[in-house]
Amino acid sequence: MTSGSRTVLVTGGAGYIASHCIVELLNEGYQVVAVDNFANAVEDPQASGFPESLKRVEQITGKKCIFHKADMNDTQALNAIFQKHEIYCIIHCAALKAVGESVQKPLEYYKSNVGGSINLLMVARNAGVKRFVFSSSATVYGNPQYLPIDEKHPVGVGITNPYGQTKYMVEVILQDLHKSDAAWDIILLRYFNPVGSHESGRIGEDPQGPPNNLMPFVAQVAVGRQPELKVFGSDYDTKDGTGVRDYIHVVDLAKGHVAALKKFEKSFGLKVYNLGTGQGYSVLEMVEAFKKASGRDIQYRKVDRRGGDVPTVYGSAALAEKELNWKCEKGLDDMCRDLWRWQEQNPKGFANK
Ligand code: UD1
């Protein structure tokens, strides 16, 4: 079988990470079946039931993407999708992802992210599909015990919110699943902080309401949607007192998924990879880089620390480089330039009204 005849099921397909993965999959000749429940997506005004983000993915790539509207907890809908398409492997990105909201609505988060994953895995198993890439997060490492964080770092300790717990729990479920049946090939990808957008500026991150994450917030300050950035904490033991993170360009991250699923050509077992750059930048460094890329002033004010934040997180991606033959090609200036292009061209995101 050539990669061109292989069909990849991408869940959460309309979302930020998945839409960028789909661009790379289509460019590599894979067929894509995307599934999304529209919890976080905007419909194409000309084609109801089809996401605006995927319409733009088709325009970017000049290729078609099959789409089904379905929730991960809807067994019947998922069964129908697996019956209709011969799925080669699954990239599972569907999840609720607002950290603060997860504290207010833990049951919704556990049902969607943990329950939905279990349901998807059961449907996949019944259909005989046992190749699975999971969209996990560096949040599973909690407060780092050493830096850079590698894949051997302890997980599941000191996770400060239900969102992070759901990522950890699904990892545990996948480990147990693999122990029960070695026919499963499973890759856990632990993302550091994805930012930026496709270089076309046509797709990008489109948060509902005020963004929780740093860079979407900075971009909205630049276009005047937010008055100022609040810098959460300036007394950390870091280079300038503000939090340090490992920001990774979303296109590099997407390419990491394609590199991972190429491993499914041979039986692979269960593997875990960090996807990050290995480089930490402070909040103020990110603000400066974005100012330079956008030519806009970014008003900010230093305020108290945000509960649950840790001072410094950055990872080693050496294992992914060695085993997946993947490494980041884009730097801070690319991340800021591409984020700015998306934000400037789409000041109100996909709705753009
Ligand atoms: C957060 C989540 C993490 C999730 C990740 C990606 C928490 C505790 N962690 O990580 O579980 O996987 O997003 O979705 O929420 N900052 C500001 N002002 C802002 C926003 C952020 O100063 O308005 C600072 C933060 O204090 C931090 C850095 O910017 O130092 C990055 O924050 P953010 O983008 O929210 O990512 P994380 O906190 O790393």
Coordinates of C-alpha atoms in Angstrom, one line a residue, residues 25-325:
L25 CA -1.1 14.8 5.7
L26 CA -2.8 16.0 2.5
N27 CA 0.5 17.4 1.2
E28 CA 2.1 14.0 1.9
G29 CA -0.5 12.2 -0.1
Y30 CA -2.6 10.7 2.6
Q31 CA -6.4 10.7 2.4
V32 CA -8.0 12.4 5.4
V33 CA -11.3 11.7 7.1
A34 CA -11.9 14.5 9.7
V35 CA -14.4 14.4 12.5
D36 CA -15.5 17.2 14.7
N37 CA -18.5 18.1 16.9
F38 CA -18.3 21.8 16.3
A39 CA -17.8 22.5 20.0
N40 CA -15.1 25.0 19.1
A41 CA -15.5 25.4 15.3
V42 CA -17.1 27.8 12.8
E43 CA -19.2 26.5 9.9
D44 CA -18.4 27.4 6.3
P45 CA -21.3 29.9 5.5
Q46 CA -21.6 28.4 2.0
A47 CA -21.7 24.8 3.1
S48 CA -23.5 24.2 6.4
G49 CA -22.1 21.2 8.3
F50 CA -18.6 21.8 6.9
P51 CA -16.0 23.7 8.9
E52 CA -14.6 26.9 7.7
S53 CA -11.1 25.9 8.8
L54 CA -11.2 22.7 6.6
K55 CA -12.6 24.7 3.6
R56 CA -9.4 26.8 3.9
V57 CA -7.3 23.6 4.3
E58 CA -8.7 22.4 1.0
Q59 CA -7.8 25.8 -0.6
I60 CA -4.3 25.7 0.8
T61 CA -3.6 22.2 -0.4
G62 CA -5.8 22.0 -3.5
K63 CA -7.0 18.6 -2.1
K64 CA -10.2 17.3 -0.7
C65 CA -10.8 16.4 2.9
I66 CA -13.8 14.2 3.9
F67 CA -15.6 15.5 6.9
H68 CA -18.2 14.0 9.4
K69 CA -19.8 15.9 12.2
A70 CA -19.8 13.6 15.2
D71 CA -19.1 13.6 18.9
M72 CA -16.5 11.2 20.4
N73 CA -19.2 9.9 22.7
D74 CA -21.6 9.1 19.9
T75 CA -21.0 5.4 19.3
Q76 CA -23.4 5.0 16.5
A77 CA -22.0 7.9 14.5
L78 CA -18.4 6.7 15.0
N79 CA -19.4 3.1 14.0
A80 CA -20.8 4.4 10.8
I81 CA -17.6 6.3 10.0
F82 CA -15.5 3.2 10.5
Q83 CA -17.8 1.2 8.3
K84 CA -17.8 3.7 5.6
H85 CA -14.0 4.3 5.4
E86 CA -11.1 1.9 5.5
I87 CA -9.1 3.7 8.3
Y88 CA -5.4 3.1 8.4
C89 CA -4.7 5.0 11.6
I90 CA -6.2 7.6 13.9
I91 CA -4.8 10.9 15.1
H92 CA -6.9 11.8 18.2
C93 CA -6.9 15.6 18.8
A94 CA -10.6 16.0 19.8
A95 CA -10.8 17.5 23.4
L96 CA -12.0 20.3 25.4
K97 CA -9.0 22.4 26.2
A98 CA -9.7 25.5 28.4
V99 CA -7.7 24.9 31.6
G100 CA -9.8 27.4 33.7
E101 CA -13.1 26.1 32.4
S102 CA -12.0 22.5 33.3
V103 CA -11.8 23.5 36.9
Q104 CA -15.4 24.8 36.8
K105 CA -16.7 21.9 34.7
P106 CA -14.7 18.8 35.6
L107 CA -17.5 16.3 34.7
E108 CA -17.8 17.8 31.2
Y109 CA -14.1 17.6 30.7
Y110 CA -13.8 14.0 32.0
K111 CA -16.8 12.9 29.9
S112 CA -15.5 14.6 26.7
N113 CA -11.8 13.9 27.0
V114 CA -11.6 10.6 28.8
G115 CA -15.0 9.1 28.0
G116 CA -14.8 10.2 24.4
S117 CA -11.4 8.7 24.0
I118 CA -12.5 5.4 25.5
N119 CA -15.5 5.3 23.2
L120 CA -13.4 6.1 20.2
L121 CA -10.9 3.3 21.1
M122 CA -13.7 0.8 21.6
V123 CA -15.2 1.6 18.2
A124 CA -11.7 1.5 16.6
R125 CA -10.9 -1.9 18.2
N126 CA -14.2 -3.4 17.0
A127 CA -13.4 -2.2 13.5
G128 CA -9.9 -3.7 13.8
V129 CA -8.1 -0.4 13.6
K130 CA -5.2 -0.5 16.1
R131 CA -2.9 2.4 15.1
F132 CA -3.3 5.4 17.3
V133 CA -1.6 8.8 17.7
F134 CA -2.6 10.7 20.9
S135 CA -2.5 14.4 21.2
S136 CA -1.0 14.7 24.7
S137 CA 0.6 17.6 26.5
A138 CA 3.7 18.5 28.5
T139 CA 1.1 19.3 31.2
V140 CA 1.4 15.6 32.2
Y141 CA 4.9 16.4 33.7
G142 CA 3.5 18.7 36.3
N143 CA 6.1 21.0 37.9
P144 CA 9.4 19.9 36.3
Q145 CA 11.9 18.0 38.6
Y146 CA 14.7 18.7 36.1
L147 CA 15.2 20.5 32.8
P148 CA 15.1 20.0 29.9
I149 CA 12.2 17.5 30.5
D150 CA 12.8 14.2 28.7
E151 CA 10.3 11.4 28.2
K152 CA 11.6 9.6 31.3
H153 CA 10.5 12.4 33.6
P154 CA 7.8 11.3 36.1
V155 CA 4.3 12.0 35.0
G156 CA 1.0 12.5 36.7
V157 CA 2.4 14.2 39.8
G158 CA 1.4 17.8 40.5
I159 CA -1.0 18.3 37.7
T160 CA -3.0 21.4 38.7
N161 CA -6.3 21.1 36.8
P162 CA -8.8 18.6 35.3
Y163 CA -7.8 19.3 31.7
G164 CA -4.2 18.2 32.5
Q165 CA -5.6 15.1 34.4
T166 CA -7.6 14.1 31.4
K167 CA -4.5 14.1 29.2
Y168 CA -2.6 12.0 31.8
M169 CA -5.6 9.6 32.3
V170 CA -5.9 8.9 28.6
E171 CA -2.1 8.2 28.5
V172 CA -2.6 5.6 31.3
I173 CA -5.6 4.0 29.5
L174 CA -3.5 3.7 26.3
Q175 CA -0.6 2.1 28.2
D176 CA -3.0 -0.5 29.7
L177 CA -4.6 -1.1 26.4
H178 CA -1.2 -1.8 24.8
K179 CA -0.3 -4.1 27.7
S180 CA -3.5 -6.1 27.1
D181 CA -3.1 -6.4 23.4
A182 CA 0.4 -6.0 21.7
A183 CA -1.3 -5.6 18.3
W184 CA -1.9 -1.9 19.2
D185 CA 0.6 0.5 17.9
I186 CA 0.3 3.7 19.9
I187 CA 2.2 7.0 19.9
L188 CA 1.8 9.6 22.7
L189 CA 2.9 13.0 21.5
R190 CA 3.5 15.4 24.4
Y191 CA 3.2 18.9 23.0
F192 CA 5.0 21.8 24.6
N193 CA 3.4 25.2 23.7
P194 CA 2.1 25.3 20.1
V195 CA 1.9 28.8 18.6
G196 CA 1.9 30.4 15.1
S197 CA -0.1 29.4 12.1
H198 CA 0.2 28.1 8.6
E199 CA 2.4 30.5 6.6
S200 CA -0.5 31.3 4.3
G201 CA -2.3 33.1 7.2
R202 CA -5.5 31.3 6.2
I203 CA -5.8 29.0 9.2
G204 CA -4.8 29.5 12.8
E205 CA -5.9 29.4 16.4
D206 CA -9.4 30.9 16.9
P207 CA -10.1 30.9 20.7
Q208 CA -13.7 31.4 21.8
G209 CA -13.9 34.4 24.1
P210 CA -10.8 36.0 25.6
P211 CA -7.8 33.7 25.0
N212 CA -6.3 31.9 28.0
N213 CA -2.9 31.3 26.4
L214 CA -0.2 33.9 26.0
M215 CA 0.4 34.3 22.3
P216 CA -3.3 34.4 21.1
F217 CA -3.8 37.1 23.7
V218 CA -0.7 39.1 22.6
A219 CA -2.0 38.9 19.0
Q220 CA -5.4 40.2 20.1
V221 CA -3.8 43.1 21.9
A222 CA -1.9 43.9 18.7
V223 CA -5.2 44.1 16.6
G224 CA -7.0 46.0 19.4
R225 CA -9.4 43.3 20.5
Q226 CA -7.9 43.3 24.0
P227 CA -6.7 46.5 25.7
E228 CA -3.5 45.1 27.3
L229 CA -1.7 41.9 28.3
K230 CA -1.6 41.0 31.9
V231 CA 1.8 39.4 32.6
F232 CA 1.1 36.8 35.2
G233 CA 4.0 37.0 37.7
S234 CA 7.3 38.9 37.4
D235 CA 9.0 37.5 40.5
Y236 CA 9.8 34.0 39.2
D237 CA 13.4 32.8 39.4
T238 CA 13.9 33.2 35.7
K239 CA 16.0 35.4 33.4
D240 CA 13.6 38.4 33.7
G241 CA 11.2 37.2 36.4
T242 CA 8.4 36.1 34.0
G243 CA 7.4 32.5 33.1
V244 CA 9.5 30.6 30.6
R245 CA 8.0 28.1 28.1
D246 CA 9.0 26.0 25.1
Y247 CA 7.0 27.5 22.2
I248 CA 6.8 25.3 19.1
H249 CA 5.6 26.4 15.7
V250 CA 2.3 24.6 14.9
V251 CA 3.6 23.6 11.4
D252 CA 6.6 21.9 13.0
L253 CA 4.2 20.2 15.4
A254 CA 2.0 19.0 12.6
K255 CA 5.0 17.6 10.7
G256 CA 5.9 15.7 13.9
H257 CA 2.5 13.9 13.6
V258 CA 3.3 12.8 10.0
A259 CA 6.8 11.7 11.1
A260 CA 5.2 9.7 13.9
L261 CA 2.6 7.8 11.8
K262 CA 5.3 6.8 9.2
K263 CA 6.5 4.6 12.1
F264 CA 3.3 2.5 11.7
E265 CA 4.8 1.0 8.6
K266 CA 6.5 -1.5 10.9
S267 CA 4.9 -2.8 14.1
F268 CA 6.0 -0.2 16.6
G269 CA 4.5 -0.9 20.1
L270 CA 3.8 2.0 22.4
K271 CA 6.2 5.0 22.2
V272 CA 6.2 8.5 23.8
Y273 CA 7.7 11.6 22.3
N274 CA 8.1 15.2 23.3
L275 CA 7.4 17.7 20.6
G276 CA 9.1 20.9 21.5
T277 CA 12.1 23.0 20.5
G278 CA 14.3 22.5 23.6
Q279 CA 14.5 26.3 23.9
G280 CA 12.7 28.3 26.6
Y281 CA 11.6 31.9 26.2
S282 CA 10.1 34.3 28.8
V283 CA 6.8 36.1 28.5
L284 CA 8.7 39.4 28.0
E285 CA 10.9 37.9 25.3
M286 CA 7.7 36.7 23.5
V287 CA 6.2 40.1 23.7
E288 CA 9.3 41.7 22.3
A289 CA 9.5 39.2 19.4
F290 CA 5.9 39.8 18.6
K291 CA 6.3 43.6 18.6
K292 CA 9.2 43.2 16.2
A293 CA 7.2 40.8 13.9
S294 CA 4.0 42.9 13.9
G295 CA 5.4 46.4 14.1
R296 CA 2.7 47.1 16.7
D297 CA 3.0 48.2 20.3
I298 CA 1.9 45.6 22.9
Q299 CA 0.6 47.3 26.0
Y300 CA 1.3 45.1 29.1
R301 CA 1.0 45.3 32.8
K302 CA 2.7 43.0 35.4
V303 CA 0.2 41.4 37.8
D304 CA 0.2 38.6 40.3
R305 CA 1.1 35.0 39.4
R306 CA -1.7 32.9 37.9
G307 CA -2.7 30.0 40.1
G308 CA -1.3 26.6 38.9
D309 CA 1.5 28.1 36.8
V310 CA 5.1 26.9 37.1
P311 CA 8.2 29.1 36.5
T312 CA 10.0 27.2 33.8
V313 CA 9.1 24.4 31.3
Y314 CA 11.1 23.3 28.4
G315 CA 11.6 19.9 26.9
S316 CA 14.2 17.8 25.1
A317 CA 13.0 16.6 21.7
A318 CA 16.2 14.5 21.2
L319 CA 14.2 11.3 21.2
A320 CA 11.9 12.4 18.4
E321 CA 14.8 13.6 16.4
K322 CA 16.6 10.3 16.8
E323 CA 13.7 7.9 16.3
L324 CA 11.2 9.9 14.2
N325 CA 13.8 11.7 12.2

